[in-house]
């Protein structure tokens, strides 16, 4: 993997930040995507809060968006569903543009041009039964069925002008492979792929994480791969093992785990007081080859600010 020191800071947990702001979306089958129809200004505000905190790349609110989901839970047409996904990209890009106009961002060219990644979450997320954390659905679906379901959203995000695609929180190699193959229909599109993982070695579905990363990184359209939406303590062992198998110098690792809090059905998130600061993990992840780093569920703008500071300090000490 690359040893370049070029780094980027991702955003934090968009949906959980909306939850902090008082939006009751935790049990919503559309999750943050509902606000594309009901309160897109709130989504833009969260995007901008992460940009202000130091994010170079923000991720659209389309993780749990789908044409069938919008039709079922919003009662809209296919055309209107596509417009909502388009809106998700436009909001993110508007946030980037407004941030650049409003903030004093100095002389760094990267900071003058923040990017918007189109979120492509797993099929299981739209089942609204937590199966994105097991991936069991892939055992009864073909590659073609997975592609047929993902194609409308992926195509719309690309058509709408997302700077790249974030294929994220994927629990199983089979689904990741289906999506990577689907990228060939959009040859000018670049993407990253991140897996949800149940421990320091395996995807949530049970495949070897290093082998899963090596498989998706073979695609010339996939520029980075890694893990997200997992406990932060899993990241280092995951990257350590993957480093032994993934040796393409043109590619790098990406990591954006949860805050470290635990989720329990019925009681929600807990354990904040016991969490090690996310920023304290950053030097080790960078040493292992991670170059794009951020946070997922329950990571907030202050966490992103601290992550950016940790990255900048690492760059100074490593020359």
mmCIF file of N, CA and C in Angstrom, residues 40-117:
data_model
loop_
_atom_site.group_PDB
_atom_site.id
_atom_site.type_symbol
_atom_site.label_atom_id
_atom_site.label_comp_id
_atom_site.label_asym_id
_atom_site.label_seq_id
_atom_site.Cartn_x
_atom_site.Cartn_y
_atom_site.Cartn_z
ATOM 1 N N UNK A 40 -34.352 19.236 4.339
ATOM 2 C CA UNK A 40 -33.015 19.137 3.756
ATOM 3 C C UNK A 40 -32.073 20.209 4.295
ATOM 4 N N UNK A 41 -32.631 21.315 4.801
ATOM 5 C CA UNK A 41 -31.780 22.360 5.386
ATOM 6 C C UNK A 41 -31.009 21.826 6.586
ATOM 7 N N UNK A 42 -31.629 20.923 7.343
ATOM 8 C CA UNK A 42 -30.948 20.337 8.502
ATOM 9 C C UNK A 42 -29.776 19.469 8.056
ATOM 10 N N UNK A 43 -29.958 18.746 6.969
ATOM 11 C CA UNK A 43 -28.867 17.929 6.431
ATOM 12 C C UNK A 43 -27.709 18.823 6.015
ATOM 13 N N UNK A 44 -28.026 19.893 5.293
ATOM 14 C CA UNK A 44 -26.969 20.802 4.852
ATOM 15 C C UNK A 44 -26.223 21.398 6.042
ATOM 16 N N UNK A 45 -26.949 21.730 7.090
ATOM 17 C CA UNK A 45 -26.309 22.311 8.264
ATOM 18 C C UNK A 45 -25.331 21.339 8.902
ATOM 19 N N UNK A 46 -25.696 20.060 8.956
ATOM 20 C CA UNK A 46 -24.773 19.066 9.505
ATOM 21 C C UNK A 46 -23.548 18.925 8.605
ATOM 22 N N UNK A 47 -23.772 18.884 7.286
ATOM 23 C CA UNK A 47 -22.634 18.848 6.361
ATOM 24 C C UNK A 47 -21.672 19.993 6.662
ATOM 25 N N UNK A 48 -22.215 21.181 6.801
ATOM 26 C CA UNK A 48 -21.372 22.361 7.010
ATOM 27 C C UNK A 48 -20.680 22.334 8.370
ATOM 28 N N UNK A 49 -21.336 21.742 9.355
ATOM 29 C CA UNK A 49 -20.694 21.656 10.670
ATOM 30 C C UNK A 49 -19.460 20.767 10.617
ATOM 31 N N UNK A 50 -19.520 19.701 9.825
ATOM 32 C CA UNK A 50 -18.348 18.842 9.680
ATOM 33 C C UNK A 50 -17.267 19.525 8.842
ATOM 34 N N UNK A 51 -17.668 20.255 7.812
ATOM 35 C CA UNK A 51 -16.686 20.990 7.017
ATOM 36 C C UNK A 51 -15.965 22.025 7.874
ATOM 37 N N UNK A 52 -16.709 22.734 8.683
ATOM 38 C CA UNK A 52 -16.115 23.729 9.569
ATOM 39 C C UNK A 52 -15.149 23.081 10.555
ATOM 40 N N UNK A 53 -15.476 21.871 10.983
ATOM 41 C CA UNK A 53 -14.624 21.154 11.935
ATOM 42 C C UNK A 53 -13.340 20.637 11.305
ATOM 43 N N UNK A 54 -13.311 20.526 9.970
ATOM 44 C CA UNK A 54 -12.082 20.085 9.320
ATOM 45 C C UNK A 54 -12.216 19.002 8.278
ATOM 46 N N UNK A 55 -13.432 18.621 7.904
ATOM 47 C CA UNK A 55 -13.609 17.562 6.904
ATOM 48 C C UNK A 55 -13.204 18.039 5.511
ATOM 49 N N UNK A 56 -12.485 17.190 4.805
ATOM 50 C CA UNK A 56 -12.165 17.425 3.401
ATOM 51 C C UNK A 56 -13.168 16.741 2.488
ATOM 52 N N UNK A 57 -13.818 15.709 2.996
ATOM 53 C CA UNK A 57 -14.785 14.926 2.222
ATOM 54 C C UNK A 57 -16.022 14.709 3.088
ATOM 55 N N UNK A 58 -17.189 15.055 2.551
ATOM 56 C CA UNK A 58 -18.443 14.765 3.244
ATOM 57 C C UNK A 58 -19.216 13.726 2.440
ATOM 58 N N UNK A 59 -20.077 12.994 3.124
ATOM 59 C CA UNK A 59 -20.792 11.869 2.517
ATOM 60 C C UNK A 59 -22.285 12.181 2.486
ATOM 61 N N UNK A 60 -22.923 11.934 1.357
ATOM 62 C CA UNK A 60 -24.332 12.279 1.176
ATOM 63 C C UNK A 60 -25.247 11.471 2.095
ATOM 64 N N UNK A 61 -26.445 11.987 2.269
ATOM 65 C CA UNK A 61 -27.436 11.359 3.162
ATOM 66 C C UNK A 61 -28.259 10.307 2.427
ATOM 67 N N UNK A 62 -27.586 9.474 1.635
ATOM 68 C CA UNK A 62 -28.284 8.480 0.810
ATOM 69 C C UNK A 62 -27.965 7.045 1.221
ATOM 70 N N UNK A 63 -27.337 6.871 2.362
ATOM 71 C CA UNK A 63 -26.956 5.534 2.816
ATOM 72 C C UNK A 63 -28.147 4.584 2.823
ATOM 73 N N UNK A 64 -29.277 5.040 3.309
ATOM 74 C CA UNK A 64 -30.458 4.190 3.425
ATOM 75 C C UNK A 64 -31.543 4.611 2.428
ATOM 76 N N UNK A 65 -31.129 5.280 1.365
ATOM 77 C CA UNK A 65 -32.064 5.717 0.325
ATOM 78 C C UNK A 65 -32.165 4.658 -0.767
ATOM 79 N N UNK A 66 -33.362 4.497 -1.294
ATOM 80 C CA UNK A 66 -33.569 3.603 -2.432
ATOM 81 C C UNK A 66 -34.865 4.000 -3.113
ATOM 82 N N UNK A 67 -34.976 3.675 -4.376
ATOM 83 C CA UNK A 67 -36.227 3.962 -5.088
ATOM 84 C C UNK A 67 -37.394 3.220 -4.439
ATOM 85 N N UNK A 68 -37.284 1.899 -4.186
ATOM 86 C CA UNK A 68 -38.412 1.210 -3.535
ATOM 87 C C UNK A 68 -38.730 1.774 -2.156
ATOM 88 N N UNK A 69 -37.696 2.145 -1.401
ATOM 89 C CA UNK A 69 -37.923 2.687 -0.067
ATOM 90 C C UNK A 69 -38.655 4.014 -0.095
ATOM 91 N N UNK A 70 -38.249 4.901 -0.979
ATOM 92 C CA UNK A 70 -38.938 6.188 -1.101
ATOM 93 C C UNK A 70 -40.380 5.991 -1.564
ATOM 94 N N UNK A 71 -40.574 5.045 -2.476
ATOM 95 C CA UNK A 71 -41.938 4.774 -2.945
ATOM 96 C C UNK A 71 -42.816 4.263 -1.801
ATOM 97 N N UNK A 72 -42.275 3.328 -1.023
ATOM 98 C CA UNK A 72 -43.080 2.708 0.030
ATOM 99 C C UNK A 72 -43.341 3.639 1.204
ATOM 100 N N UNK A 73 -42.315 4.360 1.641
ATOM 101 C CA UNK A 73 -42.443 5.116 2.890
ATOM 102 C C UNK A 73 -42.747 6.597 2.703
ATOM 103 N N UNK A 74 -42.607 7.100 1.478
ATOM 104 C CA UNK A 74 -42.974 8.487 1.203
ATOM 105 C C UNK A 74 -44.124 8.598 0.216
ATOM 106 N N UNK A 75 -44.455 7.482 -0.440
ATOM 107 C CA UNK A 75 -45.552 7.493 -1.396
ATOM 108 C C UNK A 75 -45.261 8.290 -2.650
ATOM 109 N N UNK A 76 -43.988 8.303 -3.073
ATOM 110 C CA UNK A 76 -43.611 9.078 -4.251
ATOM 111 C C UNK A 76 -43.455 8.163 -5.466
ATOM 112 N N UNK A 77 -43.349 8.775 -6.621
ATOM 113 C CA UNK A 77 -43.147 8.032 -7.861
ATOM 114 C C UNK A 77 -41.674 7.687 -8.030
ATOM 115 N N UNK A 78 -41.379 6.857 -9.021
ATOM 116 C CA UNK A 78 -39.990 6.524 -9.333
ATOM 117 C C UNK A 78 -39.214 7.792 -9.675
ATOM 118 N N UNK A 79 -39.817 8.640 -10.483
ATOM 119 C CA UNK A 79 -39.152 9.888 -10.874
ATOM 120 C C UNK A 79 -38.872 10.766 -9.660
ATOM 121 N N UNK A 80 -39.834 10.864 -8.762
ATOM 122 C CA UNK A 80 -39.648 11.680 -7.561
ATOM 123 C C UNK A 80 -38.583 11.079 -6.644
ATOM 124 N N UNK A 81 -38.512 9.753 -6.605
ATOM 125 C CA UNK A 81 -37.484 9.096 -5.797
ATOM 126 C C UNK A 81 -36.092 9.437 -6.315
ATOM 127 N N UNK A 82 -35.942 9.437 -7.624
ATOM 128 C CA UNK A 82 -34.655 9.808 -8.216
ATOM 129 C C UNK A 82 -34.317 11.265 -7.908
ATOM 130 N N UNK A 83 -35.317 12.122 -7.916
ATOM 131 C CA UNK A 83 -35.081 13.537 -7.608
ATOM 132 C C UNK A 83 -34.613 13.716 -6.171
ATOM 133 N N UNK A 84 -35.122 12.898 -5.262
ATOM 134 C CA UNK A 84 -34.684 12.987 -3.873
ATOM 135 C C UNK A 84 -33.219 12.583 -3.733
ATOM 136 N N UNK A 85 -32.800 11.549 -4.450
ATOM 137 C CA UNK A 85 -31.396 11.155 -4.399
ATOM 138 C C UNK A 85 -30.508 12.220 -5.036
ATOM 139 N N UNK A 86 -30.998 12.804 -6.121
ATOM 140 C CA UNK A 86 -30.293 13.924 -6.737
ATOM 141 C C UNK A 86 -30.150 15.070 -5.732
ATOM 142 N N UNK A 87 -31.207 15.309 -4.979
ATOM 143 C CA UNK A 87 -31.206 16.365 -3.972
ATOM 144 C C UNK A 87 -30.126 16.113 -2.922
ATOM 145 N N UNK A 88 -29.928 14.844 -2.568
ATOM 146 C CA UNK A 88 -28.899 14.515 -1.592
ATOM 147 C C UNK A 88 -27.514 14.928 -2.050
ATOM 148 N N UNK A 89 -27.223 14.710 -3.333
ATOM 149 C CA UNK A 89 -25.928 15.118 -3.882
ATOM 150 C C UNK A 89 -25.829 16.635 -3.946
ATOM 151 N N UNK A 90 -26.895 17.262 -4.401
ATOM 152 C CA UNK A 90 -26.873 18.723 -4.551
ATOM 153 C C UNK A 90 -26.702 19.429 -3.206
ATOM 154 N N UNK A 91 -27.356 18.927 -2.182
ATOM 155 C CA UNK A 91 -27.214 19.515 -0.849
ATOM 156 C C UNK A 91 -25.759 19.443 -0.386
ATOM 157 N N UNK A 92 -25.141 18.283 -0.566
ATOM 158 C CA UNK A 92 -23.753 18.121 -0.140
ATOM 159 C C UNK A 92 -22.830 19.052 -0.915
ATOM 160 N N UNK A 93 -23.042 19.159 -2.211
ATOM 161 C CA UNK A 93 -22.186 20.024 -3.016
ATOM 162 C C UNK A 93 -22.431 21.494 -2.693
ATOM 163 N N UNK A 94 -23.680 21.847 -2.420
ATOM 164 C CA UNK A 94 -23.975 23.217 -2.000
ATOM 165 C C UNK A 94 -23.283 23.534 -0.682
ATOM 166 N N UNK A 95 -23.288 22.583 0.236
ATOM 167 C CA UNK A 95 -22.616 22.792 1.519
ATOM 168 C C UNK A 95 -21.127 23.056 1.310
ATOM 169 N N UNK A 96 -20.514 22.299 0.405
ATOM 170 C CA UNK A 96 -19.094 22.509 0.099
ATOM 171 C C UNK A 96 -18.865 23.903 -0.475
ATOM 172 N N UNK A 97 -19.711 24.293 -1.419
ATOM 173 C CA UNK A 97 -19.567 25.601 -2.058
ATOM 174 C C UNK A 97 -19.775 26.736 -1.062
ATOM 175 N N UNK A 98 -20.797 26.613 -0.235
ATOM 176 C CA UNK A 98 -21.077 27.660 0.744
ATOM 177 C C UNK A 98 -19.974 27.747 1.788
ATOM 178 N N UNK A 99 -19.451 26.605 2.183
ATOM 179 C CA UNK A 99 -18.351 26.601 3.141
ATOM 180 C C UNK A 99 -17.151 27.362 2.587
ATOM 181 N N UNK A 100 -16.831 27.111 1.331
ATOM 182 C CA UNK A 100 -15.680 27.776 0.720
ATOM 183 C C UNK A 100 -15.864 29.288 0.675
ATOM 184 N N UNK A 101 -17.081 29.720 0.449
ATOM 185 C CA UNK A 101 -17.348 31.156 0.372
ATOM 186 C C UNK A 101 -17.340 31.822 1.742
ATOM 187 N N UNK A 102 -17.796 31.093 2.736
ATOM 188 C CA UNK A 102 -18.003 31.692 4.053
ATOM 189 C C UNK A 102 -16.792 31.624 4.970
ATOM 190 N N UNK A 103 -15.903 30.666 4.739
ATOM 191 C CA UNK A 103 -14.814 30.441 5.679
ATOM 192 C C UNK A 103 -13.477 30.929 5.137
ATOM 193 N N UNK A 104 -12.648 31.366 6.050
ATOM 194 C CA UNK A 104 -11.263 31.677 5.721
ATOM 195 C C UNK A 104 -10.492 30.365 5.811
ATOM 196 N N UNK A 105 -10.109 29.835 4.666
ATOM 197 C CA UNK A 105 -9.489 28.509 4.657
ATOM 198 C C UNK A 105 -8.031 28.547 4.213
ATOM 199 N N UNK A 106 -7.437 29.722 4.212
ATOM 200 C CA UNK A 106 -6.004 29.803 3.980
ATOM 201 C C UNK A 106 -5.583 29.434 2.578
ATOM 202 N N UNK A 107 -4.351 28.913 2.458
ATOM 203 C CA UNK A 107 -3.751 28.666 1.152
ATOM 204 C C UNK A 107 -3.785 27.207 0.719
ATOM 205 N N UNK A 108 -4.355 26.321 1.513
ATOM 206 C CA UNK A 108 -4.357 24.903 1.164
ATOM 207 C C UNK A 108 -5.347 24.624 0.043
ATOM 208 N N UNK A 109 -4.881 24.103 -1.099
ATOM 209 C CA UNK A 109 -5.806 23.819 -2.201
ATOM 210 C C UNK A 109 -6.836 22.757 -1.853
ATOM 211 N N UNK A 110 -6.473 21.791 -1.021
ATOM 212 C CA UNK A 110 -7.435 20.765 -0.627
ATOM 213 C C UNK A 110 -8.578 21.375 0.175
ATOM 214 N N UNK A 111 -8.252 22.308 1.038
ATOM 215 C CA UNK A 111 -9.288 22.894 1.872
ATOM 216 C C UNK A 111 -10.175 23.844 1.083
ATOM 217 N N UNK A 112 -9.717 24.322 -0.056
ATOM 218 C CA UNK A 112 -10.554 25.188 -0.886
ATOM 219 C C UNK A 112 -11.551 24.381 -1.701
ATOM 220 N N UNK A 113 -11.303 23.114 -1.806
ATOM 221 C CA UNK A 113 -12.138 22.278 -2.666
ATOM 222 C C UNK A 113 -12.585 21.003 -1.958
ATOM 223 N N UNK A 114 -13.402 21.113 -0.927
ATOM 224 C CA UNK A 114 -13.920 19.894 -0.291
ATOM 225 C C UNK A 114 -14.762 19.096 -1.274
ATOM 226 N N UNK A 115 -14.825 17.807 -1.054
ATOM 227 C CA UNK A 115 -15.473 16.888 -1.985
ATOM 228 C C UNK A 115 -16.716 16.261 -1.373
ATOM 229 N N UNK A 116 -17.629 15.843 -2.250
ATOM 230 C CA UNK A 116 -18.859 15.175 -1.819
ATOM 231 C C UNK A 116 -18.880 13.756 -2.376
ATOM 232 N N UNK A 117 -18.934 12.781 -1.492
ATOM 233 C CA UNK A 117 -18.993 11.372 -1.889
ATOM 234 C C UNK A 117 -20.427 10.873 -1.784
#
